[in-house]
């Protein structure tokens, strides 16, 4: 999704997502592996348990079988803590939240979400390590 939708979202918002806070890991293997470990614990495991596992069960108690609404609300809750990335980053995180929500809805297996989320963030952190996050803003020319 990042490679397809991020350039379009950046163009629509007239700004790329702000990933400047990830510059600290660029070219620093010690920092990269520290962040990678922390990301798997906090984002892949933590966010999926919170926003898919816990939020889905609580929203189901409140809303019943309104599955699309549950996915939508969990995606909104998932995206809000990412506001530091700017509007473009917020929208992208919301889109990922929708995707993660539909994955969870389809498979009802939190481990699939954890693995998918972790792999996506691993790719992003690896791009950050190599200083390639500007890649996202560079594709604005396409649109």
mmCIF file of C-alpha atoms in Angstrom:
data_model
loop_
_atom_site.group_PDB
_atom_site.id
_atom_site.type_symbol
_atom_site.label_atom_id
_atom_site.label_comp_id
_atom_site.label_asym_id
_atom_site.label_seq_id
_atom_site.Cartn_x
_atom_site.Cartn_y
_atom_site.Cartn_z
ATOM 1 C CA UNK A 1 0.000 0.000 0.000
ATOM 2 C CA UNK A 2 2.803 2.409 0.798
ATOM 3 C CA UNK A 3 4.233 2.118 -2.676
ATOM 4 C CA UNK A 4 0.875 2.647 -4.380
ATOM 5 C CA UNK A 5 -1.204 4.901 -2.133
ATOM 6 C CA UNK A 6 1.445 6.992 -0.352
ATOM 7 C CA UNK A 7 2.354 8.994 -3.480
ATOM 8 C CA UNK A 8 -1.327 9.637 -4.213
ATOM 9 C CA UNK A 9 -2.111 10.637 -0.616
ATOM 10 C CA UNK A 10 0.964 12.897 -0.549
ATOM 11 C CA UNK A 11 -0.195 14.571 -3.758
ATOM 12 C CA UNK A 12 -3.766 15.049 -2.518
ATOM 13 C CA UNK A 13 -2.561 16.464 0.812
ATOM 14 C CA UNK A 14 0.165 18.448 -0.944
ATOM 15 C CA UNK A 15 2.703 17.087 1.557
ATOM 16 C CA UNK A 16 4.543 13.831 2.145
ATOM 17 C CA UNK A 17 4.169 12.043 5.460
ATOM 18 C CA UNK A 18 6.662 13.322 8.032
ATOM 19 C CA UNK A 19 9.051 10.488 8.751
ATOM 20 C CA UNK A 20 11.825 12.762 10.029
ATOM 21 C CA UNK A 21 11.733 11.149 13.482
ATOM 22 C CA UNK A 22 13.115 7.987 11.861
ATOM 23 C CA UNK A 23 16.286 9.750 10.616
ATOM 24 C CA UNK A 24 17.995 8.732 13.849
ATOM 25 C CA UNK A 25 18.390 5.147 12.635
ATOM 26 C CA UNK A 26 19.843 6.071 9.232
ATOM 27 C CA UNK A 27 23.163 4.294 8.817
ATOM 28 C CA UNK A 28 23.238 3.267 12.493
ATOM 29 C CA UNK A 29 22.992 -0.546 12.772
ATOM 30 C CA UNK A 30 22.836 -0.551 16.575
ATOM 31 C CA UNK A 31 19.914 1.909 16.548
ATOM 32 C CA UNK A 32 18.262 0.077 13.639
ATOM 33 C CA UNK A 33 18.185 -3.267 15.488
ATOM 34 C CA UNK A 34 17.053 -1.598 18.702
ATOM 35 C CA UNK A 35 14.174 0.108 16.885
ATOM 36 C CA UNK A 36 13.386 -3.066 14.956
ATOM 37 C CA UNK A 37 13.093 -5.054 18.184
ATOM 38 C CA UNK A 38 11.024 -2.334 19.872
ATOM 39 C CA UNK A 39 8.796 -2.005 16.803
ATOM 40 C CA UNK A 40 7.993 -5.726 16.788
ATOM 41 C CA UNK A 41 7.074 -5.535 20.489
ATOM 42 C CA UNK A 42 5.181 -2.232 20.542
ATOM 43 C CA UNK A 43 3.730 -1.906 17.039
ATOM 44 C CA UNK A 44 3.388 -5.388 15.576
ATOM 45 C CA UNK A 45 2.394 -7.130 18.797
ATOM 46 C CA UNK A 46 1.157 -4.242 20.940
ATOM 47 C CA UNK A 47 -0.870 -2.324 18.370
ATOM 48 C CA UNK A 48 -2.437 -5.457 16.933
ATOM 49 C CA UNK A 49 -3.445 -6.760 20.352
ATOM 50 C CA UNK A 50 -4.872 -3.341 21.238
ATOM 51 C CA UNK A 51 -6.496 -2.168 18.000
ATOM 52 C CA UNK A 52 -7.582 -5.497 16.536
ATOM 53 C CA UNK A 53 -7.791 -7.946 19.438
ATOM 54 C CA UNK A 54 -9.070 -5.740 22.264
ATOM 55 C CA UNK A 55 -10.832 -2.994 20.281
ATOM 56 C CA UNK A 56 -12.650 -5.483 18.052
ATOM 57 C CA UNK A 57 -13.997 -7.418 21.032
ATOM 58 C CA UNK A 58 -15.065 -4.276 22.893
ATOM 59 C CA UNK A 59 -16.641 -2.667 19.836
ATOM 60 C CA UNK A 60 -18.471 -5.922 19.092
ATOM 61 C CA UNK A 61 -19.977 -5.780 22.598
ATOM 62 C CA UNK A 62 -21.123 -2.203 21.922
ATOM 63 C CA UNK A 63 -22.156 -2.489 18.261
ATOM 64 C CA UNK A 64 -23.016 -6.135 17.756
ATOM 65 C CA UNK A 65 -22.314 -7.585 14.331
ATOM 66 C CA UNK A 66 -21.706 -4.268 12.538
ATOM 67 C CA UNK A 67 -18.384 -5.532 11.223
ATOM 68 C CA UNK A 68 -17.664 -2.716 8.760
ATOM 69 C CA UNK A 69 -18.291 -0.103 11.445
ATOM 70 C CA UNK A 70 -15.999 -1.984 13.833
ATOM 71 C CA UNK A 71 -13.231 -2.042 11.199
ATOM 72 C CA UNK A 72 -13.756 1.671 10.497
ATOM 73 C CA UNK A 73 -13.681 2.695 14.165
ATOM 74 C CA UNK A 74 -10.652 0.554 14.954
ATOM 75 C CA UNK A 75 -8.834 2.097 11.953
ATOM 76 C CA UNK A 76 -9.626 5.595 13.229
ATOM 77 C CA UNK A 77 -8.343 4.703 16.705
ATOM 78 C CA UNK A 78 -5.234 3.128 15.158
ATOM 79 C CA UNK A 79 -4.445 6.172 13.036
ATOM 80 C CA UNK A 80 -4.802 8.908 15.680
ATOM 81 C CA UNK A 81 -1.562 8.135 17.584
ATOM 82 C CA UNK A 82 0.271 8.552 14.252
ATOM 83 C CA UNK A 83 -0.759 12.205 13.882
ATOM 84 C CA UNK A 84 2.888 13.207 14.397
ATOM 85 C CA UNK A 85 3.413 12.061 10.789
ATOM 86 C CA UNK A 86 1.174 14.846 9.504
ATOM 87 C CA UNK A 87 -2.122 14.548 7.646
ATOM 88 C CA UNK A 88 -0.611 12.416 4.894
ATOM 89 C CA UNK A 89 0.835 9.991 7.457
ATOM 90 C CA UNK A 90 -2.444 9.959 9.358
ATOM 91 C CA UNK A 91 -4.375 9.040 6.213
ATOM 92 C CA UNK A 92 -1.872 6.329 5.295
ATOM 93 C CA UNK A 93 -2.057 4.872 8.800
ATOM 94 C CA UNK A 94 -5.852 4.927 8.577
ATOM 95 C CA UNK A 95 -5.674 3.003 5.280
ATOM 96 C CA UNK A 96 -3.335 0.477 6.881
ATOM 97 C CA UNK A 97 -5.755 0.282 9.815
ATOM 98 C CA UNK A 98 -8.546 -0.582 7.401
ATOM 99 C CA UNK A 99 -6.388 -3.252 5.756
ATOM 100 C CA UNK A 100 -5.373 -4.728 9.120
ATOM 101 C CA UNK A 101 -9.009 -4.655 10.229
ATOM 102 C CA UNK A 102 -10.197 -6.541 7.171
ATOM 103 C CA UNK A 103 -7.376 -9.067 7.539
ATOM 104 C CA UNK A 104 -8.439 -9.674 11.133
ATOM 105 C CA UNK A 105 -12.103 -9.838 10.152
ATOM 106 C CA UNK A 106 -11.375 -12.423 7.461
ATOM 107 C CA UNK A 107 -9.003 -14.723 9.354
ATOM 108 C CA UNK A 108 -9.872 -14.051 13.027
ATOM 109 C CA UNK A 109 -6.227 -14.797 13.826
ATOM 110 C CA UNK A 110 -4.241 -12.075 15.571
ATOM 111 C CA UNK A 111 -0.943 -13.769 14.656
ATOM 112 C CA UNK A 112 -1.529 -13.126 10.963
ATOM 113 C CA UNK A 113 -2.004 -9.434 11.768
ATOM 114 C CA UNK A 114 1.097 -9.362 13.958
ATOM 115 C CA UNK A 115 3.249 -10.917 11.241
ATOM 116 C CA UNK A 116 1.880 -8.708 8.429
ATOM 117 C CA UNK A 117 2.188 -5.552 10.560
ATOM 118 C CA UNK A 118 5.708 -6.482 11.645
ATOM 119 C CA UNK A 119 6.876 -7.202 8.106
ATOM 120 C CA UNK A 120 5.462 -3.918 6.795
ATOM 121 C CA UNK A 121 7.171 -1.965 9.570
ATOM 122 C CA UNK A 122 10.400 -3.919 9.015
ATOM 123 C CA UNK A 123 10.426 -2.804 5.379
ATOM 124 C CA UNK A 124 9.807 0.795 6.467
ATOM 125 C CA UNK A 125 12.559 0.721 9.111
ATOM 126 C CA UNK A 126 14.946 -0.835 6.604
ATOM 127 C CA UNK A 127 14.188 1.969 4.138
ATOM 128 C CA UNK A 128 14.793 4.421 6.988
ATOM 129 C CA UNK A 129 18.108 2.764 7.809
ATOM 130 C CA UNK A 130 19.243 3.198 4.214
ATOM 131 C CA UNK A 131 17.962 6.787 4.092
ATOM 132 C CA UNK A 132 15.269 6.006 1.546
ATOM 133 C CA UNK A 133 12.191 7.487 3.223
ATOM 134 C CA UNK A 134 12.383 10.436 0.821
ATOM 135 C CA UNK A 135 11.357 7.816 -1.703
ATOM 136 C CA UNK A 136 7.748 8.419 -0.607
ATOM 137 C CA UNK A 137 7.782 12.089 -1.573
ATOM 138 C CA UNK A 138 9.735 11.414 -4.771
ATOM 139 C CA UNK A 139 6.831 9.617 -6.371
ATOM 140 C CA UNK A 140 4.611 12.703 -6.260
ATOM 141 C CA UNK A 141 5.697 13.304 -9.842
ATOM 142 C CA UNK A 142 3.718 10.226 -10.959
ATOM 143 C CA UNK A 143 0.469 11.863 -9.975
#
